Coordinates of C-alpha atoms in Angstrom, one line a residue:
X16 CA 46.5 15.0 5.8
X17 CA 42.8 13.2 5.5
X18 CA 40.6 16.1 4.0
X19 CA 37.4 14.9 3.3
X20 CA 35.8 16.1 -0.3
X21 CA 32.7 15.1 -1.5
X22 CA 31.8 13.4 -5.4
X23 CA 35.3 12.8 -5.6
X24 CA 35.7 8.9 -4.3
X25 CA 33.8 5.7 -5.1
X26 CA 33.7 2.9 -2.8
X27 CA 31.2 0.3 -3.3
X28 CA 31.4 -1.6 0.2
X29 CA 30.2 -5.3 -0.3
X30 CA 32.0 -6.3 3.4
X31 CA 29.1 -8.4 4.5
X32 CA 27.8 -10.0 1.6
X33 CA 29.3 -13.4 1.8
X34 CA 31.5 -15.5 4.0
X35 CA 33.4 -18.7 3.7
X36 CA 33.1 -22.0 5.7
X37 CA 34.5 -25.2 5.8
X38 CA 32.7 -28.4 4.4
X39 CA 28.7 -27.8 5.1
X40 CA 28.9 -30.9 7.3
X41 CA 30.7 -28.7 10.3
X42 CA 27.4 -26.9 10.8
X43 CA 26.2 -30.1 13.2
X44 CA 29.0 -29.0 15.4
X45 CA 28.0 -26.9 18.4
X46 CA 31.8 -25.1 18.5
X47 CA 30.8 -23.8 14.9
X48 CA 27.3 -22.6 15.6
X49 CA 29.1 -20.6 18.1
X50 CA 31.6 -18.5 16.3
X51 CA 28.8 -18.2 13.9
X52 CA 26.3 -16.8 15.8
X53 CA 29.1 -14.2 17.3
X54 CA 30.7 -13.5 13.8
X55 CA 26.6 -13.2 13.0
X56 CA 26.2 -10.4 15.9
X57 CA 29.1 -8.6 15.6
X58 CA 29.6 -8.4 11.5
X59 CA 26.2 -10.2 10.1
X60 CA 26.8 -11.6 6.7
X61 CA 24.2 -12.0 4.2
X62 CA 25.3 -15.6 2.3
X63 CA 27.7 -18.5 3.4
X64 CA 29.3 -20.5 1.3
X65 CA 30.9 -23.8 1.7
X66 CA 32.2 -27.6 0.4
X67 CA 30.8 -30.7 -0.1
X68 CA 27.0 -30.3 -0.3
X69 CA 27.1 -33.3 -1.9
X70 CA 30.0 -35.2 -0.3
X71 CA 29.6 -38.2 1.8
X72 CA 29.3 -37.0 5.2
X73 CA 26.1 -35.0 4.4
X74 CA 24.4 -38.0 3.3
X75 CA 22.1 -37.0 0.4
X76 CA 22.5 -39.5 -2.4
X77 CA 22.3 -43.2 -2.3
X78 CA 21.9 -45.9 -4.6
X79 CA 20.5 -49.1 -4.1
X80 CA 19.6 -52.6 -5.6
X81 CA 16.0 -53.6 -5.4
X82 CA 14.2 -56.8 -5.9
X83 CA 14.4 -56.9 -9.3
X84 CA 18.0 -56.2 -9.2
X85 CA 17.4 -52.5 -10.7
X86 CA 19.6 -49.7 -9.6
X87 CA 17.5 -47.2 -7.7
X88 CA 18.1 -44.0 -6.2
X89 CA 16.7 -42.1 -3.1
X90 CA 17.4 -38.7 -1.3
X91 CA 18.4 -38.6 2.3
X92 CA 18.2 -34.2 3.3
X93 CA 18.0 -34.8 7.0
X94 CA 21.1 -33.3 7.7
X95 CA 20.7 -30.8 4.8
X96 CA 17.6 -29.6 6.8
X97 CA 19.8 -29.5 9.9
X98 CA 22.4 -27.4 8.3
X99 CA 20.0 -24.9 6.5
X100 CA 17.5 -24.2 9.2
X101 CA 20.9 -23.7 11.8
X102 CA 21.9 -20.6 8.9
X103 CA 18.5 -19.6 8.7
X104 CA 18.5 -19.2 12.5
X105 CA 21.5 -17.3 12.4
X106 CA 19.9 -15.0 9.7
X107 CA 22.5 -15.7 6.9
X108 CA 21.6 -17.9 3.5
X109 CA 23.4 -20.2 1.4
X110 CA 25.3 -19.7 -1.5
X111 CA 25.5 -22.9 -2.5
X112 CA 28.3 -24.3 -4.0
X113 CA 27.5 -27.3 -6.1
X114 CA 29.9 -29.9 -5.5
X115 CA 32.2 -32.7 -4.3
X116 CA 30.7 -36.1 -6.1
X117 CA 29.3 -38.7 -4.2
X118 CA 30.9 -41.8 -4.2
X119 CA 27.9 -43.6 -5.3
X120 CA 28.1 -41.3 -8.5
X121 CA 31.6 -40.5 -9.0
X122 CA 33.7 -42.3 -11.7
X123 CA 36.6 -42.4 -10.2
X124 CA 38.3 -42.5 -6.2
X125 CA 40.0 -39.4 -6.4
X126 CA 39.8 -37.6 -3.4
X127 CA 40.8 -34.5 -1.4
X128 CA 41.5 -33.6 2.1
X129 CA 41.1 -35.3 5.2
X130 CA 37.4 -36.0 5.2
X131 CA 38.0 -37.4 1.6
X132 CA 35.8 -34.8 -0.7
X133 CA 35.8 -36.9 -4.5
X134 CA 36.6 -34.8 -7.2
X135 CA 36.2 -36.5 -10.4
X136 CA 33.2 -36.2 -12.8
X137 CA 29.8 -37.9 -12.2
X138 CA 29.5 -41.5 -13.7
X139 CA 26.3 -40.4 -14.9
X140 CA 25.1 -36.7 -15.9
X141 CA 21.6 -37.2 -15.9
X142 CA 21.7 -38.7 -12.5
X143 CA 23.8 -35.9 -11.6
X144 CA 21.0 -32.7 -12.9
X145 CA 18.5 -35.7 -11.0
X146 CA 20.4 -34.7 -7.9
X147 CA 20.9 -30.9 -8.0
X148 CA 17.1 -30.9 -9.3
X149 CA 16.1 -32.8 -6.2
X150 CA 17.6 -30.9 -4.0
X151 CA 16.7 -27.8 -5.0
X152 CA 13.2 -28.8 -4.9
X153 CA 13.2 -30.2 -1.7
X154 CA 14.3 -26.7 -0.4
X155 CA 11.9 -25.1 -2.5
X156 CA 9.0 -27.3 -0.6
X157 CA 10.9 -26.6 2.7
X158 CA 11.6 -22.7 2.2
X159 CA 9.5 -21.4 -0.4
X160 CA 10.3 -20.9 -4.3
X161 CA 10.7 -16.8 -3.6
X162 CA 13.1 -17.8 -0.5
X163 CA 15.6 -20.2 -2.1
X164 CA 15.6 -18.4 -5.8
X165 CA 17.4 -15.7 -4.1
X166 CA 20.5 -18.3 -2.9
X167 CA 23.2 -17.9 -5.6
X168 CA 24.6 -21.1 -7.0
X169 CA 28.5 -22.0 -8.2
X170 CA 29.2 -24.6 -9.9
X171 CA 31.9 -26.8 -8.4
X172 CA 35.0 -24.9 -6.8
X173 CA 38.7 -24.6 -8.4
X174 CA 38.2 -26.8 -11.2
X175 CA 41.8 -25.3 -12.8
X176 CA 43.6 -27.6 -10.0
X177 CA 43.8 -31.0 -10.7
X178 CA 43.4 -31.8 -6.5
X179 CA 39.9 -30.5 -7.2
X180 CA 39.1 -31.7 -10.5
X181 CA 40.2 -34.8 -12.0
X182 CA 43.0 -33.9 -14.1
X183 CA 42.0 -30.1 -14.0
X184 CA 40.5 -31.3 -16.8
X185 CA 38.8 -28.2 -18.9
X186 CA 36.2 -29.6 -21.3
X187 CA 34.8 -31.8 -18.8
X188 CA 34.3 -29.3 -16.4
X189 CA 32.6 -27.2 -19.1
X190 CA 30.4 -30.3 -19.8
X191 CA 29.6 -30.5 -15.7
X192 CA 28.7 -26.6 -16.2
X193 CA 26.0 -27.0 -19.0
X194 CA 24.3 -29.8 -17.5
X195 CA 24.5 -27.9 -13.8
X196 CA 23.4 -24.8 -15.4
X197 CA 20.4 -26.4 -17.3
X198 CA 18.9 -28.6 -14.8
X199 CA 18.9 -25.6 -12.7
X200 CA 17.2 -23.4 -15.2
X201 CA 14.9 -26.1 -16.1
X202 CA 13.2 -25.5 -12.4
X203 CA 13.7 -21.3 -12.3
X204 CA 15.1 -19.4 -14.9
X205 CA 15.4 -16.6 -11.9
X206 CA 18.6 -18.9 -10.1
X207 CA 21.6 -16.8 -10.4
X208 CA 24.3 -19.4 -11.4
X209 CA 27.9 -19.2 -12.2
X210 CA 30.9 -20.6 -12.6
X211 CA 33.7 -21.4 -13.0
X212 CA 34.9 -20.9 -9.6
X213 CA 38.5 -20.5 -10.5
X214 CA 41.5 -19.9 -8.4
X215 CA 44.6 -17.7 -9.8
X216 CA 46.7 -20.6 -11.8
X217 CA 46.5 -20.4 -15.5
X218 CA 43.0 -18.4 -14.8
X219 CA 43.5 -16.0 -18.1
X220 CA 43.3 -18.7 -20.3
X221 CA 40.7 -20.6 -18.2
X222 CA 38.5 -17.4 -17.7
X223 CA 38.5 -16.9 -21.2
X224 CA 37.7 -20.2 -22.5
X225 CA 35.5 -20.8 -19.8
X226 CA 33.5 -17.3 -21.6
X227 CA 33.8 -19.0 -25.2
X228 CA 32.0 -22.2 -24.2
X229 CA 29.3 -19.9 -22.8
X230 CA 29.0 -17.9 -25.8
X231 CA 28.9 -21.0 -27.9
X232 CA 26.4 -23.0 -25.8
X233 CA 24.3 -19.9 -25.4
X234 CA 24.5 -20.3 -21.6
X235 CA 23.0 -16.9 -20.1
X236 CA 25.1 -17.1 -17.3
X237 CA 24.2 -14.8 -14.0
X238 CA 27.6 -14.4 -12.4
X239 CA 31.1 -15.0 -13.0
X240 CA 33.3 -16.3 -10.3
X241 CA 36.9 -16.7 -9.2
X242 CA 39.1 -16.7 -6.0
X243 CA 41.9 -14.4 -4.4
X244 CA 44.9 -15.5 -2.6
X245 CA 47.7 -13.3 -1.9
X246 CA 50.9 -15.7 -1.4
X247 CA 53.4 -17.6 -3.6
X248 CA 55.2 -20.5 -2.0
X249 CA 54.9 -20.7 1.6
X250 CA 58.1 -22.2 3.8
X251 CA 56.7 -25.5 5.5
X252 CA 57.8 -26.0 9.0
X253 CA 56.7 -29.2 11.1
X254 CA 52.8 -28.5 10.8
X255 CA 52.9 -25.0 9.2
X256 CA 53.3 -22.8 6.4
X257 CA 54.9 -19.6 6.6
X258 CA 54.5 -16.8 3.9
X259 CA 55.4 -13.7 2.4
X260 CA 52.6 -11.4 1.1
X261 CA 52.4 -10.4 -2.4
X262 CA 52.6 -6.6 -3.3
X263 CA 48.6 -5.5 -3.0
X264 CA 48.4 -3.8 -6.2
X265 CA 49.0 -7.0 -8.0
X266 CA 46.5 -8.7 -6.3
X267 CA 44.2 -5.8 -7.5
X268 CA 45.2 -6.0 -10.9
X269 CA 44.7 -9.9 -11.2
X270 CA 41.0 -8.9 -10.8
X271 CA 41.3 -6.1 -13.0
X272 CA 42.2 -8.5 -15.8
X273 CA 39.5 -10.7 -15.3
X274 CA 37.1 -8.0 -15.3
X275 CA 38.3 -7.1 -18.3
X276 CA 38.0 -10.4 -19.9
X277 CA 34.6 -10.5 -18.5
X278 CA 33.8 -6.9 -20.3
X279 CA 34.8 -8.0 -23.7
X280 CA 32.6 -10.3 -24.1
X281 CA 29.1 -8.4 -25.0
X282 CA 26.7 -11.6 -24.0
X283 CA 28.8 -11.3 -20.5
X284 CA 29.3 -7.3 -19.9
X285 CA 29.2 -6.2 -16.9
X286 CA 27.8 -9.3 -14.8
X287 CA 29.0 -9.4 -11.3
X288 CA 32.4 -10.9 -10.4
X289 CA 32.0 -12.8 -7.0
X290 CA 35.4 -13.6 -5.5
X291 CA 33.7 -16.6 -3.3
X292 CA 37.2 -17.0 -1.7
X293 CA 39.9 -14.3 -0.3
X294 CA 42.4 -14.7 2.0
X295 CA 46.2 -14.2 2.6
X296 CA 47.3 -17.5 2.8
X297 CA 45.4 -20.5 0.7
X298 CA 46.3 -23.1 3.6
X299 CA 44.7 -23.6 6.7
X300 CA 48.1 -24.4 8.3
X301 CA 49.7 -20.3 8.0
X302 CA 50.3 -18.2 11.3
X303 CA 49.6 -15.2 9.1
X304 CA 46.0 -15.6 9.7
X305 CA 46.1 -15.1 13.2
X306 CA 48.2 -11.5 13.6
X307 CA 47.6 -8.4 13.6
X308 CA 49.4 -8.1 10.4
X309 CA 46.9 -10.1 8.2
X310 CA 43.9 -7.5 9.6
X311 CA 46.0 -4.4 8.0
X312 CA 46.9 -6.1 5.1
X313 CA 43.1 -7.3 4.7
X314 CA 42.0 -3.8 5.8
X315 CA 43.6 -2.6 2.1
X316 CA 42.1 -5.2 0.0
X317 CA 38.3 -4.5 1.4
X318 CA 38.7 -0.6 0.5
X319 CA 39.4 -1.8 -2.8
X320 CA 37.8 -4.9 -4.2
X321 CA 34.5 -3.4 -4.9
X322 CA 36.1 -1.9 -7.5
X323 CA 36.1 -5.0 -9.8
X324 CA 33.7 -7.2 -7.7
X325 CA 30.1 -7.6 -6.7
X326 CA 31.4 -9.2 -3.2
X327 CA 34.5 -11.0 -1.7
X328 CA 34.3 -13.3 0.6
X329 CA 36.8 -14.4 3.4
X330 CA 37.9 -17.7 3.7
X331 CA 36.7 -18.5 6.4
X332 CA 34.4 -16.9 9.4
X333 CA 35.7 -19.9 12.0
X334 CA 38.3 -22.0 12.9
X335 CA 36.2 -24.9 13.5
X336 CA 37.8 -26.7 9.9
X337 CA 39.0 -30.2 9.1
X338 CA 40.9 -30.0 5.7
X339 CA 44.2 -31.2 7.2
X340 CA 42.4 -32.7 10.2
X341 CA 41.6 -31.9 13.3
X342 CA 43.5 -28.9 14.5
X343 CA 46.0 -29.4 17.8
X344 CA 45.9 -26.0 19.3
X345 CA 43.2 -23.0 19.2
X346 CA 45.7 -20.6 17.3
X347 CA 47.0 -22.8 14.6
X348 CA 47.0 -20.6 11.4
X349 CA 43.7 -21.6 10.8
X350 CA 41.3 -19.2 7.9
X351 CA 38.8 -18.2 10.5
X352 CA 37.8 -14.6 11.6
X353 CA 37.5 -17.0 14.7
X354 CA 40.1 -18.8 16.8
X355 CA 38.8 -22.0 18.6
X356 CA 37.3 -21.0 22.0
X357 CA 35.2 -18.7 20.1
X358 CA 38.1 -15.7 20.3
X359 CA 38.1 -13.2 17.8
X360 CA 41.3 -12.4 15.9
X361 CA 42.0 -9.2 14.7
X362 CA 40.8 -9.5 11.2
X363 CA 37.5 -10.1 12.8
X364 CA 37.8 -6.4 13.8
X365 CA 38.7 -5.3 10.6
X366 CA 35.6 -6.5 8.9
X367 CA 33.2 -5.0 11.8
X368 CA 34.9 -1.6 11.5
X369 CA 34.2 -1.8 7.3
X370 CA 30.8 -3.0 8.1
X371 CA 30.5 0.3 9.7
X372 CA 31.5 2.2 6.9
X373 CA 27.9 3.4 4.7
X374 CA 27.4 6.5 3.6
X375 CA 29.1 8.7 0.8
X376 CA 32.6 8.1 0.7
X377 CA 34.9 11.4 1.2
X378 CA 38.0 9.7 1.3
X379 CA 40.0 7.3 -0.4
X380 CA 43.6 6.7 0.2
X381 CA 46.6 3.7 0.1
X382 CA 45.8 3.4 3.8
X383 CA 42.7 4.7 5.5
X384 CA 39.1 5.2 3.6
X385 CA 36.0 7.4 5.2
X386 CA 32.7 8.0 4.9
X387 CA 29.9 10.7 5.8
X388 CA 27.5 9.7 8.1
X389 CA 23.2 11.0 7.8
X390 CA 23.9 13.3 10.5
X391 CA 27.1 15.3 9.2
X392 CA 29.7 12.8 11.3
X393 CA 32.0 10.5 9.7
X394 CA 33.2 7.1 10.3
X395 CA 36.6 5.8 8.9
X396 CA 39.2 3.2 9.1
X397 CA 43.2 4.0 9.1
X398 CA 45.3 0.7 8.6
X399 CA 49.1 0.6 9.0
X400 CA 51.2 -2.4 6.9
X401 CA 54.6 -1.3 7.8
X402 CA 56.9 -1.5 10.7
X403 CA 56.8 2.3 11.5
X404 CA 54.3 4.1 13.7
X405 CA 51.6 5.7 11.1
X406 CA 50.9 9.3 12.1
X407 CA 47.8 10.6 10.3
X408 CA 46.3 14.3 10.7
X409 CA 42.1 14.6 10.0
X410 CA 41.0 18.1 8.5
X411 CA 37.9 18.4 10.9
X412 CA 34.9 19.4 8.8
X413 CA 34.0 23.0 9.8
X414 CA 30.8 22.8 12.1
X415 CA 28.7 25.4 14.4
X416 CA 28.8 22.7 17.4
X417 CA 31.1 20.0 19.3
X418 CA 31.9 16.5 18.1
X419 CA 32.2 13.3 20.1
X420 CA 35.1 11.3 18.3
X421 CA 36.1 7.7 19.2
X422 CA 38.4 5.5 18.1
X423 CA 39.2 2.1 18.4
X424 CA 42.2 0.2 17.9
X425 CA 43.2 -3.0 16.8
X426 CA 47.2 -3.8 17.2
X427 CA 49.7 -6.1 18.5
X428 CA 49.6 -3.9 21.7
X429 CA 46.6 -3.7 22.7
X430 CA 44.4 -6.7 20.2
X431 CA 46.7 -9.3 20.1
X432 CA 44.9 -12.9 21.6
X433 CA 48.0 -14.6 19.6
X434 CA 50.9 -12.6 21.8
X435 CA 49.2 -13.6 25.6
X436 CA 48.6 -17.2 24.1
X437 CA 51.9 -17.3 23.4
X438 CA 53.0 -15.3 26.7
X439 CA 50.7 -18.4 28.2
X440 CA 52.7 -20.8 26.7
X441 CA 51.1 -21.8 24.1
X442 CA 48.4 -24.1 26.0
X443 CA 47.0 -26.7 23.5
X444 CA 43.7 -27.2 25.7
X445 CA 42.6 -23.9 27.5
X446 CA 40.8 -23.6 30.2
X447 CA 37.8 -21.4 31.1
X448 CA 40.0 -18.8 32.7
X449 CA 42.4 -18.9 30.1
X450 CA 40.0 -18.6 27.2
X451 CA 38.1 -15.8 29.3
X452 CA 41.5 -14.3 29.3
X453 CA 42.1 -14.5 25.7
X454 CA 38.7 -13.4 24.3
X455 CA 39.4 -10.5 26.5
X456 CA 43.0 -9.5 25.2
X457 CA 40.9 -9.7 21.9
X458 CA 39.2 -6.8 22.3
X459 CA 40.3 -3.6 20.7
X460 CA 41.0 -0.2 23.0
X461 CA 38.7 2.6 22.9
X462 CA 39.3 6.1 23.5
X463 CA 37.1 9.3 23.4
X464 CA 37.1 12.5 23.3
X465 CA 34.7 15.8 23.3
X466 CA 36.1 18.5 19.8
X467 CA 35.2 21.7 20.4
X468 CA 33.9 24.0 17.9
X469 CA 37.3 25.6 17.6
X470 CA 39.5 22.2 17.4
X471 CA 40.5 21.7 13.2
X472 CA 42.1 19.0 13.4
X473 CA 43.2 15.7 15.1
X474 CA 46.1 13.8 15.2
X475 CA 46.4 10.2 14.9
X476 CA 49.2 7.3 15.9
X477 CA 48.4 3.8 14.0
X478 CA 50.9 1.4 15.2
X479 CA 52.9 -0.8 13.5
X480 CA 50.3 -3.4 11.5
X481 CA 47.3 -1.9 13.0
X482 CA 43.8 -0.8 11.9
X483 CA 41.8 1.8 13.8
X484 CA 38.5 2.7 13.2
X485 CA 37.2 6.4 14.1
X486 CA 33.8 7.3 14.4
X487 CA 32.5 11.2 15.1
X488 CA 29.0 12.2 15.0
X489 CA 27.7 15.9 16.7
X490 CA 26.9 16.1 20.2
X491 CA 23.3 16.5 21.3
X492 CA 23.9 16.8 25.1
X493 CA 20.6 17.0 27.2
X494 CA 21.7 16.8 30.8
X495 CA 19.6 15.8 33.8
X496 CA 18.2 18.5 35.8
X497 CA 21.0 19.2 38.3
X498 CA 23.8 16.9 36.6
X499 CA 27.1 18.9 36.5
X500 CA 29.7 16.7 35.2
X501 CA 32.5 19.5 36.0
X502 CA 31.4 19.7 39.6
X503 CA 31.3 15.8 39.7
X504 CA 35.2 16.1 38.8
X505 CA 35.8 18.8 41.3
X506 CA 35.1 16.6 44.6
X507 CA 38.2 17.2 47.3
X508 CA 38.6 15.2 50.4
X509 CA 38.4 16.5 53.3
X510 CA 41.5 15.3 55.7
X511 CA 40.7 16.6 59.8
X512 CA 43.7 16.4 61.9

């Protein structure tokens, strides 16, 4: 039984505070800007965060030989301004990830993924804080000072992986961290920067002597930051990865620890954790992301991560993503909120039903969360991770007037744009019918209903991995003089013989 009490529950809902992408480069891509501007209307995020600011592809720092035979440098941002002013558009900011190397800086030819990101150290640190300095001052004299002081930097991204980091190498990326921090600093102490950007291997020990360096360097951090996946050795099969979830209360307590690590430091207490990558699966290659099962699994994690975290962003909002190529088919396992022919998935819905979700919360449980609305209504979201129909009871409030109460639900009934693909036969290259089809078998199915003053309760089936989202709010009826809904229902035909 859901019976709402107020004081009781906290729930500090940070849904649409960031959200992942691929490398920043995709942004020239007009399938991208798509499934952004609908994950944009539908959910709205406040910050995006992404790869390779700095890679190749984006173009931003050469070097060159001049007359004298002199090494010089110069700054290309054409497609920086490109990328920015599309987000801008789209009403959601940067969180700017610093990172990979350009080759004309790097010291090495490490590299990652299929667009080649290089991950080893710069060749030269000062020409490294010369870049991040020039940059942010070019957006500065693009966007204004109070505009881009408010775009949260990271430093790097999964330096405790030696794909990512030359050799996972510790005090080097500690090194790359001072010198980041400070040349930020050195143009606005009011930059929120943090670090280290860790993922779960070995991240105790990492977190903690990540702190230390801090501590000894004096470095006043802003933020500490650190990634969420919820899988341990996916099965590879042809192009894919399948997985097994991990129990969610682990997940939950990996954070816990590093918020306490965090909390025992008294330089560092209390400083927001960003998680600036969450997902189920850490590949881009995992089936899981496109079911009905990841939206209720994801559905527990957001009524809980606020706990620990200032935000959590999903990785990613769009399945327009090149990190193992070019993807054959437009449900492919891919991160994205978004399948390719701009069609939502069901976690997309799972993310506008917690956007939904402000107001004091009046309950809290291991599978559905609520809130009170302004107007003495509430709005919830019930989520079902097993393979048995969830039935769920609702302790209406008591109240002196009827209730209009919807729901909407998300399952492999009635959502499920991976099933009718499937049933399609699993077209490759859709066509406009088919992709109509799909983005309509995408959409979740709502039902409504009038409470009377006398109704107490109401009785709720959540399907087998689903997530429903229930919204009721008191009816103000003001009818139209002469509009009699009853009689409308009453018509007869009349048959002469």
């Amino acid at each position: 039984m859901i019976r709402f009490e107020h004081g009781k529950y906290d729930f500090n809902n940070n849904v649409d505070f960031c959200v992942g992408t691929g490398r920043m480069g995709l942004a020239l891509q007009q399938n991208y800007l798509e499934q952004l501007a609908l994950v944009q209307k539908e959910i709205g995020f406040q910050y995006i965060r992404g790869h390779g600011l700095f890679s190749d592809d984006m173009s931003i720092y050469h070097e060159y030989e001049n007359e004298d035979g002199e090494i010089r440098i110069e700054y290309n941002f054409t497609y920086l301004d490109l990328v920015m002013d599309a987000y801008l558009q789209r009403n959601i900011r940067p969180f700017i990830e610093l990172g990979f190397m350009p080759n004309a800086l790097s010291s090495g030819e490490q590299t990652i993924f299929y667009w080649k990101g290089n991950t080893t150290p710069p060749k030269d640190y000062e020409k490294w804080q010369q870049l991040i300095q020039a940059t942010l001052r070019h957006l500065i004299d693009r966007y204004g000072l109070e505009e881009v002081i408010t775009w949260p930097i990271e430093v790097w991204n999964e330096p405790n992986l030696a794909g990512f980091w030359e050799n996972a190498d510790r005090e080097e990326y500690f090194k790359l961290f001072k010198m980041s921090f400070l040349a930020i600093k050195e143009i606005d102490r009011r930059f929120q920067v943090g670090g280290p950007a860790i993922c779960g291997v070995d991240d105790v020990s990492w977190l903690q002597d990540f702190l230390e360096f801090c501590q000894k360097e004096a470095l006043a951090i802003d933020t500490v930051t650190r990634h969420l996946y919820t899988i341990d050795n996916p099965e590879k099969q042809g192009r894919y990865s399948y997985v097994t979830l991990r129990d969610p209360v682990e997940c939950v307590d990996e954070l816990k620890t590093s918020r306490e690590i965090i909390d025992s430091f008294n330089e560092f207490k209390h400083l927001p954790m960003h998680i600036t990558e969450f997902n189920t699966s850490y590949s881009p290659d995992s089936p899981i992301h496109d079911t009905n099962q990841n939206a209720a699994y994801i559905a527990g994690l957001l009524a809980q991560l606020g706990e620990t975290s200032a935000s959590y962003s999903y990785w990613t909002f769009g399945d327009v993503f090149e990190e193992f190529g070019v993807p054959f088919t437009p449900f492919h396992g891919g991160f994205g909120l978004v399948a390719n022919g701009n069609i939502p998935k069901p976690t997309f819905w799972t993310f506008v039903f917690f956007k939904k979700l402000k107001g004091a919360c009046v309950y809290k449980g291991e599978d559905a969360i609520f809130v009170e609305t302004k107007d003495g209504g509430f709005r919830g979201v019930i989520w079902n991770t097993s393979e048995q129909v969830l039935k769920k009871s609702i302790l209406l409030p008591e109240r002196n007037q009827s209730f209009f109460f919807m729901e909407k639900r998300v399952d492999q009934e009635v959502c499920n744009p991976l099933r009718v693909w499937h049933e399609m036969g699993e077209p490759s290259s859709l066509t406009t019918d088919q992709k109509e089809l799909l983005r309509s078998a995408a959409s979740p199915l709502i039902l409504t209903k009038e409470l009377s003053i006398e109704q107490t309760s109401i009785e709720l089936p959540v399907l087998p991995h689903g997530v429903t989202y229930v919204e009721c709010y008191p009816i103000k009826r003001k009818s139209d003089r002469g509009f009699n809904y009853q009689k409308i229902n009453e018509v007869h035909i009349i048959h002469e013989r």
